[in-house]
């Protein structure tokens, strides 16, 4: 079987239209703190998003991922 990347100069295969990007199972970086507000200082999710993460659909999780990445999360303490 041939490598699909070899035919187009080594570019990675394209994601099917409408497919969600590959992401880690959770944005958690084990820097959990909601001391000052309802947003975790490590991952950027709200308390409700953290609590309901396991029951959220892939599309709901993707919306959260897009928002937190745009806001500069997840963050690790440095």
Short mmCIF file of C-alpha atoms in Angstrom, two decimals:
data_model
loop_
_atom_site.label_atom_id
_atom_site.label_comp_id
_atom_site.label_asym_id
_atom_site.label_seq_id
_atom_site.Cartn_x
_atom_site.Cartn_y
_atom_site.Cartn_z
CA UNK A 1 0.00 0.00 0.00
CA UNK A 2 1.38 3.43 -0.88
CA UNK A 3 1.83 6.36 1.48
CA UNK A 4 -0.84 9.02 0.63
CA UNK A 5 1.64 11.78 1.53
CA UNK A 6 4.11 10.68 -1.16
CA UNK A 7 1.71 11.69 -3.94
CA UNK A 8 1.41 15.35 -2.92
CA UNK A 9 4.96 16.19 -1.95
CA UNK A 10 4.83 15.07 1.68
CA UNK A 11 1.88 17.14 2.89
CA UNK A 12 -0.11 15.47 5.66
CA UNK A 13 -3.45 13.92 4.68
CA UNK A 14 -6.37 16.36 4.75
CA UNK A 15 -9.04 16.02 7.42
CA UNK A 16 -12.47 15.19 5.97
CA UNK A 17 -14.82 18.17 5.77
CA UNK A 18 -16.78 18.45 9.00
CA UNK A 19 -14.39 16.20 10.93
CA UNK A 20 -13.21 17.48 14.30
CA UNK A 21 -9.48 17.97 14.88
CA UNK A 22 -7.56 15.47 16.98
CA UNK A 23 -7.26 16.76 20.54
CA UNK A 24 -6.14 15.33 23.88
CA UNK A 25 -8.95 13.78 25.92
CA UNK A 26 -9.06 16.84 28.15
CA UNK A 27 -7.44 20.28 28.30
CA UNK A 28 -6.55 19.70 31.97
CA UNK A 29 -2.88 20.41 32.77
CA UNK A 30 -3.15 19.56 36.50
CA UNK A 31 -2.86 23.23 37.49
CA UNK A 32 -6.37 23.45 38.88
CA UNK A 33 -7.40 26.69 40.53
CA UNK A 34 -10.63 28.63 40.57
CA UNK A 35 -9.63 30.72 43.60
CA UNK A 36 -10.38 34.12 42.07
CA UNK A 37 -13.26 33.37 39.70
CA UNK A 38 -15.16 30.54 38.02
CA UNK A 39 -12.48 29.91 35.37
CA UNK A 40 -9.68 27.42 35.96
CA UNK A 41 -6.29 29.17 35.76
CA UNK A 42 -4.74 26.03 34.22
CA UNK A 43 -7.11 24.92 31.48
CA UNK A 44 -9.40 27.92 31.04
CA UNK A 45 -12.63 25.96 31.44
CA UNK A 46 -15.46 27.11 33.66
CA UNK A 47 -16.34 25.11 36.76
CA UNK A 48 -19.44 23.81 34.93
CA UNK A 49 -17.39 22.78 31.87
CA UNK A 50 -14.96 20.85 34.07
CA UNK A 51 -17.81 19.16 35.93
CA UNK A 52 -19.69 18.16 32.77
CA UNK A 53 -16.70 17.41 30.48
CA UNK A 54 -17.20 13.63 30.45
CA UNK A 55 -20.83 13.94 29.38
CA UNK A 56 -20.29 16.64 26.72
CA UNK A 57 -20.57 15.77 23.04
CA UNK A 58 -17.51 15.97 20.80
CA UNK A 59 -18.93 19.14 19.23
CA UNK A 60 -19.46 20.79 22.64
CA UNK A 61 -15.90 19.89 23.66
CA UNK A 62 -14.57 21.30 20.39
CA UNK A 63 -16.33 24.64 21.02
CA UNK A 64 -14.65 24.79 24.44
CA UNK A 65 -11.27 23.86 22.92
CA UNK A 66 -11.55 26.61 20.29
CA UNK A 67 -12.41 29.22 22.93
CA UNK A 68 -9.71 28.27 25.43
CA UNK A 69 -6.99 28.01 22.77
CA UNK A 70 -7.96 31.49 21.49
CA UNK A 71 -7.62 32.76 25.08
CA UNK A 72 -4.13 31.29 25.49
CA UNK A 73 -5.02 28.19 27.47
CA UNK A 74 -4.12 25.58 28.58
CA UNK A 75 -1.38 27.15 30.72
CA UNK A 76 1.21 25.54 32.92
CA UNK A 77 2.79 27.38 35.83
CA UNK A 78 6.30 28.45 34.91
#
